[in-house]
Short mmCIF file of C-alpha atoms in Angstrom, two decimals:
data_model
loop_
_atom_site.label_atom_id
_atom_site.label_comp_id
_atom_site.label_asym_id
_atom_site.label_seq_id
_atom_site.Cartn_x
_atom_site.Cartn_y
_atom_site.Cartn_z
CA MET W 29 -23.26 -9.57 -8.71
CA THR W 30 -25.43 -6.46 -8.43
CA THR W 31 -23.66 -3.16 -9.07
CA ARG W 32 -24.98 -0.23 -7.05
CA ILE W 33 -24.75 3.06 -8.94
CA LEU W 34 -25.28 6.49 -7.40
CA PRO W 35 -26.03 9.27 -9.92
CA ALA W 36 -24.96 12.80 -8.98
CA VAL W 37 -26.92 15.05 -11.32
CA GLY W 38 -28.09 18.60 -10.64
CA ASP W 39 -30.79 18.84 -13.31
CA ALA W 40 -33.97 16.90 -12.47
CA ASP W 41 -34.73 15.93 -16.08
CA ALA W 42 -31.19 14.75 -16.69
CA ALA W 43 -31.29 12.78 -13.43
CA ARG W 44 -34.44 10.95 -14.51
CA SER W 45 -32.98 10.21 -17.93
CA ILE W 46 -29.70 8.85 -16.53
CA THR W 47 -31.43 6.83 -13.81
CA THR W 48 -33.81 5.27 -16.34
CA LEU W 49 -30.96 4.21 -18.62
CA LEU W 50 -28.90 2.88 -15.71
CA SER W 51 -31.84 0.74 -14.57
CA GLN W 52 -31.80 -1.00 -17.95
CA LEU W 53 -28.21 -2.16 -17.57
CA PRO W 54 -27.65 -5.82 -16.63
CA ASP W 55 -27.16 -6.38 -12.88
CA ALA W 56 -27.28 -2.63 -12.22
CA GLU W 57 -29.09 -1.15 -9.24
CA PRO W 58 -29.28 2.65 -9.46
CA VAL W 59 -30.04 4.32 -6.12
CA ALA W 60 -31.83 7.61 -5.55
CA PRO W 61 -29.82 10.38 -7.25
CA VAL W 62 -28.26 13.28 -5.36
CA ALA W 63 -28.63 16.83 -6.63
CA ASP W 64 -25.37 18.53 -5.68
CA SER W 65 -21.79 17.97 -4.54
CA THR W 66 -22.52 18.54 -0.86
CA GLN W 67 -25.29 15.95 -0.83
CA LEU W 68 -23.04 13.46 -2.61
CA ILE W 69 -20.17 13.78 -0.12
CA ASP W 70 -22.56 13.67 2.86
CA THR W 71 -24.24 10.54 1.50
CA LEU W 72 -20.96 8.74 0.89
CA ALA W 73 -19.63 9.79 4.30
CA ARG W 74 -22.74 8.44 6.04
CA LEU W 75 -22.51 5.12 4.22
CA ALA W 76 -18.74 4.82 4.80
CA ALA W 77 -19.25 5.40 8.53
CA GLU W 78 -21.39 2.25 8.61
CA SER W 79 -19.14 0.04 6.48
CA ILE W 80 -17.16 0.10 3.27
CA ASP W 81 -19.60 -2.52 1.99
CA GLU W 82 -22.44 0.02 2.21
CA LEU W 83 -20.81 2.30 -0.37
CA PRO W 84 -22.02 2.10 -3.98
CA GLU W 85 -19.56 0.55 -6.38
CA ILE W 86 -19.97 3.43 -8.85
CA VAL W 87 -20.81 7.12 -8.72
CA VAL W 88 -21.89 8.76 -11.97
CA VAL W 89 -21.08 12.50 -11.92
CA HIS W 90 -22.75 14.83 -14.43
CA GLU W 91 -20.53 17.60 -15.79
CA ARG W 92 -22.88 20.32 -14.53
CA ILE W 93 -23.02 19.19 -10.94
CA GLY W 94 -22.47 22.00 -8.43
CA PRO W 95 -21.57 23.97 -6.44
CA VAL W 96 -18.16 22.25 -6.49
CA PRO W 97 -16.95 21.77 -10.11
CA ALA W 98 -17.17 18.22 -11.43
CA LEU W 99 -13.42 17.56 -11.64
CA GLU W 100 -12.83 18.89 -8.13
CA LEU W 101 -15.68 16.75 -6.83
CA ILE W 102 -14.22 13.67 -8.52
CA ARG W 103 -10.86 14.39 -6.91
CA GLU W 104 -12.42 14.62 -3.45
CA VAL W 105 -14.42 11.41 -3.91
CA ALA W 106 -11.34 9.56 -5.16
CA LEU W 107 -9.29 10.78 -2.19
CA ARG W 108 -11.82 10.14 0.55
CA PHE W 109 -13.58 7.06 -0.84
CA PRO W 110 -11.00 5.16 -2.91
CA ALA W 111 -13.20 2.05 -3.13
CA VAL W 112 -15.79 3.96 -5.20
CA GLY W 113 -15.30 4.18 -8.96
CA VAL W 114 -16.33 7.48 -10.55
CA ILE W 115 -17.64 7.90 -14.09
CA LEU W 116 -17.89 11.40 -15.57
CA VAL W 117 -20.78 12.10 -17.93
CA THR W 118 -19.95 14.99 -20.24
CA SER W 119 -20.76 16.53 -23.60
CA ASP W 120 -17.03 17.15 -24.17
CA ALA W 121 -15.35 13.77 -24.64
CA GLY W 122 -12.14 15.19 -26.11
CA PRO W 123 -8.66 14.01 -25.10
CA GLY W 124 -8.01 17.11 -23.00
CA LEU W 125 -10.96 16.54 -20.69
CA PHE W 126 -10.36 12.80 -20.67
CA SER W 127 -6.81 13.36 -19.42
CA ALA W 128 -7.98 15.88 -16.80
CA ALA W 129 -10.68 13.51 -15.58
CA MET W 130 -8.20 10.65 -15.22
CA ASP W 131 -5.78 12.93 -13.36
CA SER W 132 -8.61 13.83 -10.96
CA GLY W 133 -9.28 10.17 -10.19
CA ALA W 134 -12.14 9.24 -12.53
CA ARG W 135 -12.24 5.63 -13.70
CA GLY W 136 -14.13 6.37 -16.89
CA LEU W 137 -15.76 8.98 -19.09
CA VAL W 138 -19.02 8.65 -21.04
CA ALA W 139 -20.13 11.13 -23.70
CA LEU W 140 -23.52 12.78 -23.99
CA PRO W 141 -25.97 11.88 -25.40
CA LEU W 142 -25.65 8.59 -23.56
CA SER W 143 -25.14 5.42 -25.55
CA TYR W 144 -26.41 2.17 -24.02
CA GLU W 145 -23.49 0.14 -25.37
CA GLU W 146 -20.86 2.61 -24.19
CA LEU W 147 -22.47 2.90 -20.77
CA VAL W 148 -22.64 -0.90 -20.35
CA SER W 149 -18.99 -1.29 -21.26
CA ARG W 150 -17.81 1.48 -18.94
CA VAL W 151 -19.99 0.42 -15.96
CA GLN W 152 -18.83 -3.19 -16.18
CA ALA W 153 -15.15 -2.19 -16.28
CA VAL W 154 -15.45 0.22 -13.35
CA ALA W 155 -17.50 -2.28 -11.33
CA GLN W 156 -14.77 -4.91 -11.72
CA TRP W 157 -12.17 -2.37 -10.63
CA SER W 158 -14.22 -1.42 -7.55
CA VAL W 159 -14.66 -5.05 -6.51
CA GLY W 160 -10.91 -5.59 -6.81
CA VAL W 161 -10.14 -2.56 -4.64
CA ARG W 162 -12.58 -3.70 -1.96
CA ARG W 163 -11.08 -7.16 -1.96
CA HIS W 164 -7.69 -5.54 -1.38
CA LEU W 165 -9.04 -3.36 1.44
CA GLY W 166 -10.59 -6.41 3.02
CA HIS W 167 -7.10 -7.85 3.39
CA GLY W 168 -5.76 -4.98 5.42
CA GLY W 169 -5.04 -2.30 2.84
CA ASP W 170 -4.17 0.89 4.70
CA VAL W 171 -6.36 3.30 2.79
CA PHE W 172 -8.54 5.95 4.41
CA THR W 173 -12.23 5.38 3.66
CA GLY W 174 -13.98 7.11 6.53
CA ALA W 175 -16.10 10.20 6.61
CA GLY W 176 -13.10 12.44 7.02
CA GLY W 177 -12.16 15.02 9.59
CA ARG W 178 -14.00 18.20 10.45
CA VAL W 179 -12.91 21.45 8.82
CA VAL W 180 -13.26 24.74 10.72
CA THR W 181 -12.39 28.05 9.09
CA VAL W 182 -11.74 31.24 11.06
CA SER W 183 -12.02 34.50 9.14
CA GLY W 184 -11.76 38.09 10.29
CA ALA W 185 -14.38 40.70 9.43
CA LYS W 186 -11.42 43.10 9.15
CA GLY W 187 -7.75 43.05 10.07
CA GLY W 188 -6.85 42.94 13.74
CA VAL W 189 -10.03 41.41 15.18
CA GLY W 190 -8.26 38.29 16.51
CA ALA W 191 -8.80 35.60 13.89
CA THR W 192 -5.29 34.11 14.21
CA LEU W 193 -5.36 33.93 18.00
CA THR W 194 -8.79 32.31 17.85
CA ALA W 195 -7.73 29.74 15.25
CA ILE W 196 -4.63 28.78 17.26
CA GLN W 197 -6.48 28.36 20.55
CA LEU W 198 -9.29 26.34 18.97
CA ALA W 199 -6.69 24.02 17.42
CA LEU W 200 -4.82 23.73 20.74
CA ALA W 201 -8.05 22.86 22.56
CA ALA W 202 -8.89 20.13 20.03
CA GLN W 203 -5.35 18.71 20.18
CA ALA W 204 -5.27 18.77 23.99
CA SER W 205 -8.54 16.82 24.14
CA GLY W 206 -6.97 13.96 22.22
CA ARG W 207 -7.96 14.73 18.63
CA GLY W 208 -5.37 14.71 15.85
CA THR W 209 -5.40 18.35 14.74
CA ALA W 210 -3.91 20.34 11.88
CA LEU W 211 -3.67 24.13 11.89
CA VAL W 212 -3.35 25.79 8.47
CA ASP W 213 -2.36 29.40 7.83
CA MET W 214 -4.49 30.24 4.79
CA ASP W 215 -3.83 33.98 5.20
CA LEU W 216 -1.38 33.56 2.36
CA GLN W 217 0.06 37.06 2.06
CA SER W 218 0.32 38.12 5.69
CA GLY W 219 -0.18 35.02 7.84
CA ASP W 220 1.13 35.24 11.42
CA VAL W 221 0.66 31.71 12.78
CA ALA W 222 4.43 31.11 12.64
CA SER W 223 5.09 34.32 14.59
CA PHE W 224 2.47 33.54 17.24
CA LEU W 225 4.07 30.11 17.81
CA ASP W 226 7.72 31.16 17.27
CA VAL W 227 8.20 28.71 14.39
CA GLN W 228 10.77 28.85 11.60
CA PHE W 229 10.13 26.31 8.86
CA ARG W 230 11.04 26.43 5.17
CA ARG W 231 8.08 24.45 3.87
CA SER W 232 4.67 26.04 3.43
CA VAL W 233 1.27 25.52 1.88
CA VAL W 234 2.75 26.74 -1.42
CA ASP W 235 4.83 23.55 -1.66
CA LEU W 236 1.61 21.58 -2.10
CA ALA W 237 0.01 23.91 -4.63
CA SER W 238 1.41 22.30 -7.77
CA ILE W 239 1.09 18.67 -6.66
CA THR W 240 -1.82 16.85 -8.28
CA ASP W 241 -1.73 13.84 -5.96
CA ILE W 242 -0.94 14.70 -2.34
CA SER W 243 0.17 11.43 -0.78
CA PRO W 244 0.55 11.03 3.01
CA ARG W 245 4.34 11.24 2.65
CA VAL W 246 4.17 14.44 0.59
CA LEU W 247 1.78 15.96 3.13
CA ALA W 248 4.03 14.95 6.04
CA ASP W 249 7.02 16.64 4.37
CA ALA W 250 5.13 19.95 4.17
CA VAL W 251 3.77 19.86 7.71
CA PHE W 252 5.68 21.08 10.78
CA ARG W 253 5.08 19.16 14.02
CA HIS W 254 4.84 21.69 16.84
CA ASP W 255 5.78 21.00 20.47
CA SER W 256 2.09 21.20 21.37
CA GLY W 257 1.38 18.28 19.05
CA LEU W 258 -0.28 20.42 16.41
CA ALA W 259 0.49 19.73 12.76
CA LEU W 260 1.21 23.14 11.21
CA LEU W 261 0.90 24.00 7.53
CA LEU W 262 2.24 27.53 7.31
CA ALA W 263 1.79 30.48 4.97
CA PRO W 264 4.76 31.26 2.68
CA GLY W 265 7.46 33.57 3.96
CA GLU W 266 7.24 35.53 0.70
CA GLY W 267 3.69 36.85 0.56
CA GLU W 268 3.65 37.21 -3.21
CA ARG W 269 3.95 33.42 -3.53
CA GLY W 270 0.50 33.10 -2.03
CA GLU W 271 -0.93 33.62 -5.50
CA GLU W 272 0.39 30.17 -6.43
CA VAL W 273 -2.28 28.60 -4.20
CA THR W 274 -5.35 28.60 -6.44
CA ASP W 275 -8.86 27.68 -5.37
CA ARG W 276 -8.35 24.29 -6.99
CA ALA W 277 -5.11 23.72 -5.08
CA ALA W 278 -6.80 24.80 -1.85
CA ARG W 279 -9.59 22.28 -2.33
CA GLN W 280 -7.09 19.50 -2.87
CA ILE W 281 -5.00 20.52 0.15
CA VAL W 282 -8.03 20.74 2.44
CA SER W 283 -9.28 17.36 1.22
CA ALA W 284 -5.87 15.78 1.87
CA LEU W 285 -5.76 17.23 5.39
CA ARG W 286 -9.33 16.19 6.09
CA SER W 287 -8.43 12.60 5.23
CA ARG W 288 -5.55 12.54 7.75
CA TYR W 289 -6.68 14.61 10.73
CA GLU W 290 -9.78 14.59 12.91
CA ILE W 291 -9.87 18.39 13.14
CA VAL W 292 -8.53 20.85 10.54
CA VAL W 293 -8.55 24.52 11.59
CA LEU W 294 -7.77 27.13 8.93
CA ASP W 295 -6.89 30.75 9.67
CA CYS W 296 -8.26 32.51 6.57
CA GLY W 297 -7.43 36.06 7.64
CA ALA W 298 -9.48 39.09 6.62
CA GLN W 299 -8.59 39.32 2.91
CA MET W 300 -10.52 36.98 0.66
CA SER W 301 -8.59 35.07 -1.99
CA GLY W 302 -9.66 32.23 -4.23
CA ALA W 303 -7.95 29.80 -1.85
CA SER W 304 -9.58 31.12 1.31
CA ALA W 305 -12.98 31.31 -0.42
CA ALA W 306 -12.66 27.65 -1.41
CA ALA W 307 -11.75 26.73 2.17
CA VAL W 308 -14.77 28.59 3.58
CA GLU W 309 -17.02 26.90 1.03
CA MET W 310 -15.72 23.44 1.99
CA ALA W 311 -15.80 24.03 5.76
CA ASP W 312 -18.09 22.14 8.09
CA THR W 313 -18.02 25.18 10.39
CA ALA W 314 -17.22 28.71 9.20
CA LEU W 315 -16.49 31.31 11.89
CA LEU W 316 -16.38 35.05 11.27
CA LEU W 317 -14.62 37.11 13.95
CA THR W 318 -15.72 40.63 14.80
CA THR W 319 -15.27 43.08 17.64
CA PRO W 320 -18.20 44.99 19.19
CA ASP W 321 -17.61 48.30 17.40
CA VAL W 322 -19.39 49.92 14.48
CA VAL W 323 -16.55 49.59 11.96
CA ALA W 324 -15.96 45.88 12.60
CA VAL W 325 -19.65 44.96 12.68
CA ARG W 326 -20.25 46.77 9.39
CA ALA W 327 -17.28 44.87 7.94
CA ALA W 328 -18.80 41.61 9.18
CA LYS W 329 -22.08 42.45 7.50
CA ARG W 330 -20.27 43.23 4.22
CA THR W 331 -18.40 39.93 4.38
CA VAL W 332 -21.54 37.91 5.04
CA ARG W 333 -23.32 39.57 2.12
CA MET W 334 -20.31 39.06 -0.17
CA TRP W 335 -20.08 35.37 0.69
CA ASP W 336 -23.78 35.03 -0.06
CA ARG W 337 -23.57 36.90 -3.40
CA LEU W 338 -20.62 34.80 -4.53
CA GLN W 339 -22.37 31.62 -3.34
CA ILE W 340 -19.47 30.84 -1.01
CA ARG W 341 -21.54 30.58 2.16
CA LYS W 342 -25.09 31.40 3.20
CA ALA W 343 -25.61 33.73 6.13
CA GLU W 344 -27.39 31.07 8.18
CA GLU W 345 -24.40 28.74 7.67
CA THR W 346 -21.91 31.27 9.08
CA THR W 347 -21.30 31.72 12.81
CA VAL W 348 -20.15 35.12 14.05
CA VAL W 349 -17.88 35.16 17.09
CA VAL W 350 -17.64 38.34 19.14
CA ASN W 351 -14.11 39.10 20.38
CA ARG W 352 -13.02 41.70 22.97
CA HIS W 353 -16.48 41.76 24.44
CA THR W 354 -17.28 43.88 27.50
CA ARG W 355 -20.57 44.22 29.29
CA GLY W 356 -20.47 47.99 29.12
CA THR W 357 -20.33 48.33 25.33
CA GLU W 358 -23.45 49.47 23.52
CA ILE W 359 -23.07 46.82 20.80
CA GLN W 360 -23.96 43.44 22.29
CA PRO W 361 -24.15 40.00 20.57
CA PRO W 362 -27.95 40.06 20.01
CA LEU W 363 -27.61 43.33 18.07
CA ILE W 364 -24.72 41.90 16.03
CA GLN W 365 -26.84 38.87 15.20
CA LYS W 366 -29.64 41.14 14.01
CA ILE W 367 -27.31 43.29 11.88
CA THR W 368 -25.40 40.43 10.22
CA GLY W 369 -28.33 38.02 9.88
CA THR W 370 -26.16 35.15 11.11
CA PRO W 371 -26.09 32.96 14.20
CA VAL W 372 -23.78 34.33 16.89
CA ALA W 373 -21.75 31.99 19.09
CA GLY W 374 -22.97 31.73 22.65
CA THR W 375 -19.39 32.21 23.86
CA ALA W 376 -18.16 35.79 23.64
CA ILE W 377 -14.41 36.35 24.02
CA PRO W 378 -13.56 38.99 26.64
CA ALA W 379 -11.07 41.77 26.14
CA GLY W 380 -7.74 40.79 27.70
CA PHE W 381 -4.92 42.81 26.24
CA LYS W 382 -2.69 42.68 29.34
CA GLU W 383 -2.89 38.92 29.82
CA LEU W 384 -2.11 38.31 26.13
CA GLN W 385 0.67 40.83 25.54
CA GLY W 386 3.58 38.88 27.01
CA ALA W 387 2.70 35.58 25.30
CA VAL W 388 2.14 37.28 21.94
CA ASP W 389 5.39 39.25 22.05
CA ALA W 390 7.35 36.11 22.99
CA GLY W 391 5.71 34.02 20.27
CA ARG W 392 4.53 31.58 22.93
CA ILE W 393 0.78 31.93 22.65
CA HIS W 394 0.50 28.17 23.16
CA GLU W 395 1.84 28.68 26.69
CA LEU W 396 -0.88 31.16 27.64
CA GLU W 397 -1.77 30.58 31.29
CA SER W 398 -4.84 28.51 32.00
CA LYS W 399 -6.26 31.20 34.29
CA SER W 400 -6.41 33.56 31.32
CA THR W 401 -10.01 34.60 30.76
CA VAL W 402 -9.36 34.78 27.02
CA LYS W 403 -8.02 31.23 26.89
CA GLN W 404 -10.88 29.91 29.00
CA ALA W 405 -13.41 31.56 26.70
CA LEU W 406 -11.74 30.29 23.52
CA TRP W 407 -11.49 26.74 24.84
CA GLY W 408 -15.11 27.08 25.94
CA LEU W 409 -15.93 28.09 22.36
CA ALA W 410 -14.18 24.93 21.18
CA GLY W 411 -16.49 22.95 23.45
CA GLU W 412 -19.53 24.81 22.15
CA LEU W 413 -18.52 24.00 18.57
CA GLY W 414 -18.01 20.33 19.45
CA ILE W 415 -14.43 20.09 18.22
CA VAL W 416 -13.03 18.79 21.50
CA LYS W 417 -13.33 15.26 22.79
CA ALA W 418 -15.12 15.11 26.15
CA PRO W 419 -12.96 13.62 28.95
CA GLU W 420 -13.76 10.02 29.82
CA GLY W 421 -16.21 9.75 32.71
CA ASP W 422 -16.90 13.49 32.75
CA ARG W 423 -19.64 14.69 30.45
CA LYS W 424 -19.76 18.19 31.94
CA GLY W 425 -16.17 19.11 31.39
CA GLY W 426 -12.79 18.53 32.97
CA ARG W 427 -9.05 18.65 32.51
CA LEU W 428 -7.74 18.49 28.98
CA ARG W 429 -4.54 16.59 28.40
CA GLY W 430 -1.53 18.89 28.05
CA ASP W 431 -3.13 21.77 29.94
CA ARG W 432 -2.35 22.62 33.53
CA GLY W 433 -5.76 24.06 34.24
CA SER W 434 -9.24 22.76 33.82
CA VAL W 435 -11.83 24.11 31.46
CA SER W 436 -15.51 23.62 32.00
CA PHE W 437 -17.40 23.42 28.76
CA ARG W 438 -20.74 24.92 29.63
CA ARG W 439 -23.75 23.53 27.90
CA ARG W 440 -25.51 26.13 25.82
CA ARG W 441 -28.77 26.17 24.05
CA GLU W 442 -28.34 25.84 20.34
CA ALA W 443 -31.12 28.26 19.51
CA GLY W 444 -29.73 31.78 19.58
CA GLY W 445 -26.56 30.71 21.46
#
């Protein structure tokens, strides 16, 4: 049987060297290498969407792969594509790293410089394991192997610009359209999702921080099922405990949620932590909320530049959303786009303090009336982002399940919103 092997190596010379040696192994078929973690996950997701049989039996991960660290990448591959065996190639083959690699889900470790005999032995063992797993899956094993859900992060340029309200309404729109949706409060020190939805729940995201293998049952124990149908993973009641959620823990939590829900919306607040930075880096769509005033727009520009400097997110991969927009203000979306250097969403959220006040004070923001211009705009934004499922037989819009009104998702040009 031919064993398909996908190398994930950032350095071009190292990729050629590894691919050449792999091609010399008996019954091995190395495929074109991928250069970074994003390309690897995208490639596996595309193949898994076709069939589990299209996935390579083995992925070889070089220790210097980026931007996601090798062990975190291995953990994500093991969680999302359990039929793929991962081998870590590293110059440090000590027991400490070996143990960490196994804990992350690797099936083997090979030391640099590569030895033909060692590589043959490890590849054969992992290939046999992969075949066994696929045989099990072929007999009805209930293991997630798909491309995973879509992750959307909502961050504020500064405090008070409406990130939490936006995150909640986007999640409600996705859930009402028929998509399984999780809403995560990643504003770990001062998150307000629980207050907006009048929820009291002892468990929080912190309860998952120290768990190395988040099983579906463990995840279900930490999640609160809201009346709206949303799965809520809340911020801790004691803000100081937010420090327990490291960037590594955040990656694992987001990966676990992605494997169980079609849409995962994270409220990342306005203060950047290691956890929120990791979430933004992993997101399929990263939104940055601002209001049309000088202070907030300058804050948005600073955030975009900081994300770029820290290699969290490029400006062109961030979408700015303008909240509390009025036609009379001097600062309009085209100017904000020019200042921040980012795309700006075609849907601007109007100012609507009076229509929001009662629902916010009562902690019933999920019961905001359908005639609310703010709700209509936010659900329209959900349609623009493509996180809602179009109603059957109505491609132009229509009534979403669980909502008493109807929302028309206007088609917008992608270029420039």
